XYZ file of C-alpha atoms in Angstrom:
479
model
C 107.181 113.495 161.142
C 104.214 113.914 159.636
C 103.053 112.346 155.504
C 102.773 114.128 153.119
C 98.862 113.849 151.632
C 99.796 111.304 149.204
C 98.140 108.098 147.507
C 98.475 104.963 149.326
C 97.611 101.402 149.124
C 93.627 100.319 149.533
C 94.825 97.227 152.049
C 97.932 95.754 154.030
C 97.729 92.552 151.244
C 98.038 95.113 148.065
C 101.200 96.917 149.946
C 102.409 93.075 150.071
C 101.583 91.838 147.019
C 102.788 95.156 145.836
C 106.262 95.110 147.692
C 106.574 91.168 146.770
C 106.243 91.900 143.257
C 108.580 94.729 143.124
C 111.240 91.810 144.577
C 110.169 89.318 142.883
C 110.994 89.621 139.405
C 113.668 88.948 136.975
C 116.625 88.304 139.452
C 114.535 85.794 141.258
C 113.452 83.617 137.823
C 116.162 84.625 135.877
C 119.240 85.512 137.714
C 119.150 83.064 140.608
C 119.051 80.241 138.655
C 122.104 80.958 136.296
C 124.429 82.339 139.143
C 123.397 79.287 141.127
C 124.443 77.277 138.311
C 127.517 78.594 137.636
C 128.419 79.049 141.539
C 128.537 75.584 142.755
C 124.485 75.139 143.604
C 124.170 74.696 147.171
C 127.192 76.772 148.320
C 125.277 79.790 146.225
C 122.094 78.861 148.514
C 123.628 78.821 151.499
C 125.651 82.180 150.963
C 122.166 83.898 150.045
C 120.705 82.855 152.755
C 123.139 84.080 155.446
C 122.708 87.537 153.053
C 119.320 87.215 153.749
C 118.733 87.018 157.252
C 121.872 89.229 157.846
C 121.873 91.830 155.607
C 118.704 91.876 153.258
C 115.855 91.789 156.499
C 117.519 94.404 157.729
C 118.097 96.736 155.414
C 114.373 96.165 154.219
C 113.226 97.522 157.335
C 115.887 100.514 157.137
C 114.545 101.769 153.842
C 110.638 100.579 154.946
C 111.392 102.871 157.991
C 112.705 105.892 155.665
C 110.253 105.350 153.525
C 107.175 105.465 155.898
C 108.743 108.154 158.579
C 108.929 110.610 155.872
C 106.268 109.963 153.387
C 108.462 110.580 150.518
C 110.429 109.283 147.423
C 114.145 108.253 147.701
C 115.604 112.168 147.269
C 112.893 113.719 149.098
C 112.968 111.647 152.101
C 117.199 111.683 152.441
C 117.221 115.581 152.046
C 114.380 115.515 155.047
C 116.374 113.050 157.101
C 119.349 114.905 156.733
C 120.668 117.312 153.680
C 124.486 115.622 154.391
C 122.120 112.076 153.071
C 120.625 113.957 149.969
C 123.480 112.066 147.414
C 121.618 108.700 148.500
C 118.939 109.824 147.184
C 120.107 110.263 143.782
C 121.983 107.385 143.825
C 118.700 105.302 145.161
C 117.363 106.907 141.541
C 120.815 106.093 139.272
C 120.182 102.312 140.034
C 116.199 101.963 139.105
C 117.046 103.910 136.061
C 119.829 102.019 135.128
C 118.470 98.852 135.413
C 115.497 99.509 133.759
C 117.420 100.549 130.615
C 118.395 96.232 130.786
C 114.918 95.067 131.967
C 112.679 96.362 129.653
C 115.102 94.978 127.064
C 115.058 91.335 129.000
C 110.783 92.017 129.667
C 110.920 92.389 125.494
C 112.578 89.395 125.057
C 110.578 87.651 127.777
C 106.905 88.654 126.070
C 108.530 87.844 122.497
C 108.858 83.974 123.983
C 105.825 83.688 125.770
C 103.640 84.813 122.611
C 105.941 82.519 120.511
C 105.184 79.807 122.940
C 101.337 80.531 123.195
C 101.078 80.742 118.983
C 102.876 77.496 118.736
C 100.319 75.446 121.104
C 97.721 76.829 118.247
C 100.506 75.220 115.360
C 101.516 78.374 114.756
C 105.391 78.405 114.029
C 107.003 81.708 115.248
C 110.877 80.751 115.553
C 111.648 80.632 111.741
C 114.711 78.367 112.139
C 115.763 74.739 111.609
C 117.718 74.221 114.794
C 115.833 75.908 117.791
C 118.887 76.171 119.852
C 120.079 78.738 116.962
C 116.992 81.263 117.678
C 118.487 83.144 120.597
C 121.015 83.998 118.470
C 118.831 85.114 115.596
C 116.498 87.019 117.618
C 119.008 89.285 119.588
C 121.066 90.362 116.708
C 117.948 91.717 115.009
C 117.501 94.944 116.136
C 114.560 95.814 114.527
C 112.783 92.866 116.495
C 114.784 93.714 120.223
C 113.823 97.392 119.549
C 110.298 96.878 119.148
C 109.315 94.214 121.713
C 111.295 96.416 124.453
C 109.684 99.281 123.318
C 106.063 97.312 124.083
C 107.570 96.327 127.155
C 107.475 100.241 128.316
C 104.145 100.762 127.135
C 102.931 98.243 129.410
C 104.535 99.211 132.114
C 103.892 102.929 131.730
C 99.966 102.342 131.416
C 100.179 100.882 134.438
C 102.652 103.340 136.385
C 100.579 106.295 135.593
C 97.219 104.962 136.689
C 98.948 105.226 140.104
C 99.334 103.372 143.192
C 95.595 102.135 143.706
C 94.278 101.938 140.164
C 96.937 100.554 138.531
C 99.436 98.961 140.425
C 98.178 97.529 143.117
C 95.277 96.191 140.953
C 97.964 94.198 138.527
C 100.290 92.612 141.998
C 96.471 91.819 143.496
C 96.299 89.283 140.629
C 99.309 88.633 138.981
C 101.103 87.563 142.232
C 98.875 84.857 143.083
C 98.891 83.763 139.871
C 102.844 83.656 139.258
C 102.850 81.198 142.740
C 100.077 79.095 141.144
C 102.168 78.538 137.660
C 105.570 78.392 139.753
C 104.110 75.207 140.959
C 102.417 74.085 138.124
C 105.723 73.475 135.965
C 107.271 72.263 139.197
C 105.398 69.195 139.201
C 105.720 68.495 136.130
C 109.453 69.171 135.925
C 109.654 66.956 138.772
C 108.511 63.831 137.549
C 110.890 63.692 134.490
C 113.828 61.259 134.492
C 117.030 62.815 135.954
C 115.349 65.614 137.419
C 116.809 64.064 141.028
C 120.032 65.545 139.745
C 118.954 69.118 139.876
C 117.571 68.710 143.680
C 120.776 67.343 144.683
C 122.381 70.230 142.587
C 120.737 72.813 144.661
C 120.254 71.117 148.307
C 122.572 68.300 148.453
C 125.535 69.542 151.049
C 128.217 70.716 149.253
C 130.781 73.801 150.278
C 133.679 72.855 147.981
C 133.253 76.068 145.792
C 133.115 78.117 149.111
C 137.068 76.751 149.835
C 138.126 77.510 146.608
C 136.844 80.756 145.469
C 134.294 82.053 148.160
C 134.779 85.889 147.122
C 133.024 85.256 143.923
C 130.775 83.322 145.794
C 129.979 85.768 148.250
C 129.626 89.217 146.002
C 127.752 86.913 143.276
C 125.411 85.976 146.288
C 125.212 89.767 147.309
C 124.824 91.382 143.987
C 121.879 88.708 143.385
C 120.350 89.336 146.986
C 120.204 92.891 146.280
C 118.626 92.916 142.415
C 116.004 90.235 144.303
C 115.186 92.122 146.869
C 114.704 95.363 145.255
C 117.341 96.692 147.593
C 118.865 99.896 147.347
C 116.968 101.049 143.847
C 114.883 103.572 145.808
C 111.348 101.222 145.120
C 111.241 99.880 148.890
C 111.849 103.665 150.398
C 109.142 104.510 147.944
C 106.529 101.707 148.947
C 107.374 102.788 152.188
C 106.149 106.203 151.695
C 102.972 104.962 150.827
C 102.596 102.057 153.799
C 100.070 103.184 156.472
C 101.214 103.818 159.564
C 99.290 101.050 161.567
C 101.138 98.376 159.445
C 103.920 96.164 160.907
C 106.670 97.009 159.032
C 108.840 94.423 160.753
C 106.323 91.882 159.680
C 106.150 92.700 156.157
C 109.941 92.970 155.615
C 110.259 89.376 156.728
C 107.030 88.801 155.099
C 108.855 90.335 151.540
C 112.275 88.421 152.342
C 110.871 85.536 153.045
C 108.130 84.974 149.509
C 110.919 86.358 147.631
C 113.080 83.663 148.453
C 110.774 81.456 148.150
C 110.272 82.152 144.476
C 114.143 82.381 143.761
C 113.976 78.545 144.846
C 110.972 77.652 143.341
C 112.620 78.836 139.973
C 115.492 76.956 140.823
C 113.672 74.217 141.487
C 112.414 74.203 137.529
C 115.689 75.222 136.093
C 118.200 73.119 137.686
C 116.283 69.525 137.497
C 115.177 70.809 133.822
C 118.856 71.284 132.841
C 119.434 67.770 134.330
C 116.503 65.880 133.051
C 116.813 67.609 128.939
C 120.364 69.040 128.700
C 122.869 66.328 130.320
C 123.038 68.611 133.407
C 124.439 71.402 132.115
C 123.750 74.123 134.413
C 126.360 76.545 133.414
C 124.259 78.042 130.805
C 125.042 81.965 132.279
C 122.449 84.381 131.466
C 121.336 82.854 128.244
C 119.870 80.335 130.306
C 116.322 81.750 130.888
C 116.302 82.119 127.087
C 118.786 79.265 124.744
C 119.082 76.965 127.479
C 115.307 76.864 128.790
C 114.018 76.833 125.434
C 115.732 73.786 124.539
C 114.525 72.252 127.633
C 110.778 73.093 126.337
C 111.869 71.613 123.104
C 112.993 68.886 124.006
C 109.499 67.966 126.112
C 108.267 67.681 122.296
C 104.734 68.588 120.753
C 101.674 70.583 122.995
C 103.433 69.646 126.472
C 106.481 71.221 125.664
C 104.942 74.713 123.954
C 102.356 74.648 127.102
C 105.296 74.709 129.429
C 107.051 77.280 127.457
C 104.126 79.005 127.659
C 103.316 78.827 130.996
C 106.940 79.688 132.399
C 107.818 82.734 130.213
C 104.537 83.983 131.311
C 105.443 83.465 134.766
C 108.353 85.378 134.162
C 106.538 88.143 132.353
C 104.376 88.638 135.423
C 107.797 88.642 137.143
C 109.575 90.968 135.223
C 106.467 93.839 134.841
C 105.740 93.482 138.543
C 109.357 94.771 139.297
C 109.847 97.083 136.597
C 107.353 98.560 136.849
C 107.706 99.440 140.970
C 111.715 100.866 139.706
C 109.631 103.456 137.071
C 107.299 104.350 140.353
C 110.004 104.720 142.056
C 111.586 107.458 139.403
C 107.936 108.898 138.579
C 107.273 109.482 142.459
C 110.633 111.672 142.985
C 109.392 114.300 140.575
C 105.612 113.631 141.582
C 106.947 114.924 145.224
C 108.855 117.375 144.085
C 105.785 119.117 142.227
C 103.990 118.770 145.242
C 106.672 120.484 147.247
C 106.604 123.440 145.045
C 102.954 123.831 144.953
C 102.067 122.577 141.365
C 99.840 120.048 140.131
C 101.530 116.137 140.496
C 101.606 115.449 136.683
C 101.784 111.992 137.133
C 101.019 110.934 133.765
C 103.395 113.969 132.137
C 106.219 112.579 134.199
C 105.716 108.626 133.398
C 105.443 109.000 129.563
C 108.930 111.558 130.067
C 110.871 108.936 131.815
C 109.635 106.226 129.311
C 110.958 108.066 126.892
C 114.339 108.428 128.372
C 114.246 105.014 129.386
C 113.840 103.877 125.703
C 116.713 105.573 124.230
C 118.800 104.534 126.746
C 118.022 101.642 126.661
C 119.000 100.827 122.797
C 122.595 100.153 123.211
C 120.984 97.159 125.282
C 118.616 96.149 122.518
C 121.304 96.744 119.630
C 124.863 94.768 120.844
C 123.218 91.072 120.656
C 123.336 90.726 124.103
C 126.963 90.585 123.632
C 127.056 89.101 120.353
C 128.378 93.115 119.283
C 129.024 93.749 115.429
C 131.541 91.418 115.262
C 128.527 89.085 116.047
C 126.124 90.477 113.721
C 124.641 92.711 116.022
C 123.643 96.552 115.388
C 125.864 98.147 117.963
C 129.701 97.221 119.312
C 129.366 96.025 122.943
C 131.778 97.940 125.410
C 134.468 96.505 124.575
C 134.378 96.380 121.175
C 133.612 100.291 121.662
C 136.825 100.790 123.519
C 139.036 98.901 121.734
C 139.255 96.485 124.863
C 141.270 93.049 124.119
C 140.014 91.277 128.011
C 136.479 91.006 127.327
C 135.711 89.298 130.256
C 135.674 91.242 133.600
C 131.723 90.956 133.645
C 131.350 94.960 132.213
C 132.335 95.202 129.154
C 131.429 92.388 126.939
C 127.477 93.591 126.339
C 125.771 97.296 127.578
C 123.268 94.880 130.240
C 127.026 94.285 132.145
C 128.090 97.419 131.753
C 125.074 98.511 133.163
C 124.417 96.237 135.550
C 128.062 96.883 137.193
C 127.052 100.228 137.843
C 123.791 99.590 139.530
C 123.803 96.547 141.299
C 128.151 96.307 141.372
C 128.753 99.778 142.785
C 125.818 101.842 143.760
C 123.359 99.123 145.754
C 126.090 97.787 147.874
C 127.467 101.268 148.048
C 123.840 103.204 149.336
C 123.124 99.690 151.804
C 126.305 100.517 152.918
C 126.099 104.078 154.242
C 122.666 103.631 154.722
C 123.276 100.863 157.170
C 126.028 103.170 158.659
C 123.815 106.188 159.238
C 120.985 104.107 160.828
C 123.294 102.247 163.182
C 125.863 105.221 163.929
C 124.054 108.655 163.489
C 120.841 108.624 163.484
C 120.722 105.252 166.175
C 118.113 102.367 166.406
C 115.832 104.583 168.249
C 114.934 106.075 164.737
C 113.486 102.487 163.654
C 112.812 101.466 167.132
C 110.153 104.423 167.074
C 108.973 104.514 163.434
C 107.926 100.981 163.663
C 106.477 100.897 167.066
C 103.871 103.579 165.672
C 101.726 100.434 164.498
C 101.750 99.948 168.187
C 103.544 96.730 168.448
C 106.743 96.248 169.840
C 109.802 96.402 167.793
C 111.522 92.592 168.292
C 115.393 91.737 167.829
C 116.641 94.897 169.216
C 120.116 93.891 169.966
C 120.065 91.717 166.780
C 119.378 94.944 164.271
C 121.926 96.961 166.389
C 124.280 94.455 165.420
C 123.435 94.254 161.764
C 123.111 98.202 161.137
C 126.635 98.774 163.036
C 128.878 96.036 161.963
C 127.519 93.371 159.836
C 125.657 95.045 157.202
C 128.340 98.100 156.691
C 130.909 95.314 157.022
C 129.935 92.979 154.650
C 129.008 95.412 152.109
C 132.509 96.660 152.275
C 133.855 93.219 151.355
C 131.296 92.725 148.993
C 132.388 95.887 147.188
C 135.772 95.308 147.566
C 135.083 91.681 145.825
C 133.040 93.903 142.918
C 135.972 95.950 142.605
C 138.555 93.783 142.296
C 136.909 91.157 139.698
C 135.904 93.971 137.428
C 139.238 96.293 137.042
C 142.130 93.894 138.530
């Protein structure tokens, strides 16, 4: 099949650096860390890793392949594959715009940190409250204050979106990639020589299965769910890199290439989180998703004077680079569907029309986020019930319902990823057969390795696991 005459990358590295940053981001430096915590430490690791090499490399390469074979965005390139394939398409574009109604909320709250932290090394007190481990608190139940930093959040990421591909975000992953390894390992060595931080290493690598006996479900679909936000998998941003990757690239090469970094961050933030818990909160690494925010910024705290508001600094700027890098690949992702379906109708792209339209939408849905407290609902102090409030729900704890992010998030990365991986894994193993990757990525003129072992993985494996995986998703959240 021939591409379509669209913008690409300048160079192989910006398509990586590009691709990386769309997986790294927010799940890696945020959610890893807390669902390690709270899922035995090493028994999480392990699980993600089989996910990994199993599942995640190879559906990388199925949506790579998509992507590149057709030169299109998520609902473009399923209706060219095959029209019976056109509803994974839309649901490629449900997820990205789903969880960017969260993330710019959580990219808000990041930025409002990092320029707390980076006013503070100047003596400059932004936090307005006796007892620091009260400011999550205050912050998230003023509305006014969650409203505004998401909706700066957006701007950013907009700017950047509609100066395309080249100009604008491959310019931004070309440097802030680089830079987000460099202050990884910064506050890694320093994290690592405080007392107690041992505890965290042997948290996270010292052998340990005993959660995986006694409830390795919740285990596995925590693993899963978490592999999948990581990865960028199944939100329709890989298919649309794809579509921009030129065709003497090794896709093979990069997915492992993508996999691989984006691990490596997930453990690199694990490997500041987990020893920080242990060497300035007692070990307590069960901090759920407020640790990023309460739990880390007691850690910072806790360091005392310039050290501790330089680290802040440093790691919620890290995690800005994160977040931005990812969001703003999931807003390409929904600008590039109605970019290519312009261009299919013969008018003019309107890439900068179609950016500031989806911001927009993205903003006001993404206020029940910014309004509940993360949670906290009115009953909290917040603007806005949470779900359950909402519903008159008494069990406000099946991981949906007790804040908007959950409810969200369960529809995205609980339902529709694992769902899409699924039948896409299906289709590419069953239907459409491994000579359709086979041939797509032996057009770089190399020759496709691990046959047998991506047969396996498209037929059984992937579609298998998935199934279980969504079963597990299922079950916790309605039974």
């Amino acid at each position: 099949m021939e591409k379509t005459n669209r913008e690409g990358f300048a160079s192989n590295f910006g398509f990586i650096m590009a691709a990386v940053g769309s997986a790294v981001g927010l799940g890696n430096i945020w959610g890893f860390p807390y669902k390690m915590g709270m899922n035995g430490g090493f028994a999480f690791l392990l699980i993600y890793l089989v996910l990994a090499i199993f599942i995640g490399i190879a559906v990388m390469v199925g949506e790579l392949v998509i992507g590149r074979k057709t030169g299109l965005s998520p609902i473009a390139a399923y209706r060219k594959l095959s029209k019976k394939f056109t509803f994974l398409g839309y649901m490629a574009l449900a997820c990205p715009f789903l969880i960017l109604c969260f993330y710019m909320v959580l990219g808000g709250m990041v930025m409002r940190y990092a320029c707390g932290y980076l006013l503070a090394m100047f003596g400059v007190d932004t936090w307005g409250v006796a007892d620091i481990s009260t400011y999550f608190g205050v912050f998230t139940t003023n509305g006014t204050s969650m409203v505004i930093w998401t909706l700066i959040f957006i701007v950013i990421n907009a700017v950047i979106v509609a100066a395309g591909i080249g100009g604008g975000i491959e310019k931004f992953c070309n440097i802030g990639m680089p830079c987000l390894f460099v202050i990884l390992l910064i506050v890694i060595v320093y994290v690592a020589v405080q007392p107690g931080a041992m505890g965290g290493y042997q948290f996270m690598f010292g052998f340990n299965i005993e959660p995986l006996k006694t409830d390795f479900l919740t285990v596995l679909k925590t693993a899963a769910g978490q592999m999948f936000f990581s990865l960028s998998l199944g939100m329709g941003a890989i298919i649309t890199y794809g579509s921009y990757l030129n065709k003497k690239e090794k896709i093979q090469k990069n997915a492992v290439i993508i996999v691989v970094m984006d691990t490596l961050v997930a453990i690199m933030a694990g490997m500041i989180v987990m020893p920080a818990c242990y060497a300035f909160l007692d070990g307590n690494t069960k901090g759920g998703p407020g640790l990023l925010f309460q739990s880390m910024q007691m850690v910072f705290h806790n360091m005392g004077g310039f050290i501790g508001n330089l680290m802040g600094f440093l790691f919620y700027f890290l995690v800005f680079i994160a977040a931005i890098s990812s969001s703003m690949s999931l807003l390409e992702a929904l600008t590039s569907s109605r970019v290519d379906r312009n261009v299919e109708a013969g008018k003019a792209p309107n890439r900068r029309k179609i950016v500031i339209v989806f911001a927009i939408l993205v903003a006001i849905f993404a206020l029940p986020n910014a309004l509940d407290g993360i949670g906290a609902g009115v009953a909290g102090g917040a603007t806005l019930p949470t779900p359950a409030e909402l519903f008159g729900m008494t069990d406000a704890v099946k991981g949906w319902n007790d804040c908007w992010l959950d409810f969200y998030d369960m529809l995205s990365e609980g339902i529709l990823m694992p769902v899409g991986a699924m039948i896409m894994a299906f289709a590419i193993g069953w239907i459409w057969k491994m000579d359709f990757v086979v041939e797509e990525c032996e057009s770089s003129g190399c020759k496709f390795w691990g046959k047998a072992f991506f047969n396996i993985c498209y037929k059984f494996i992937t579609p298998i696991g998935m199934l279980v995986v969504l079963y597990g998703q299922i079950t916790s959240y309605f039974f």
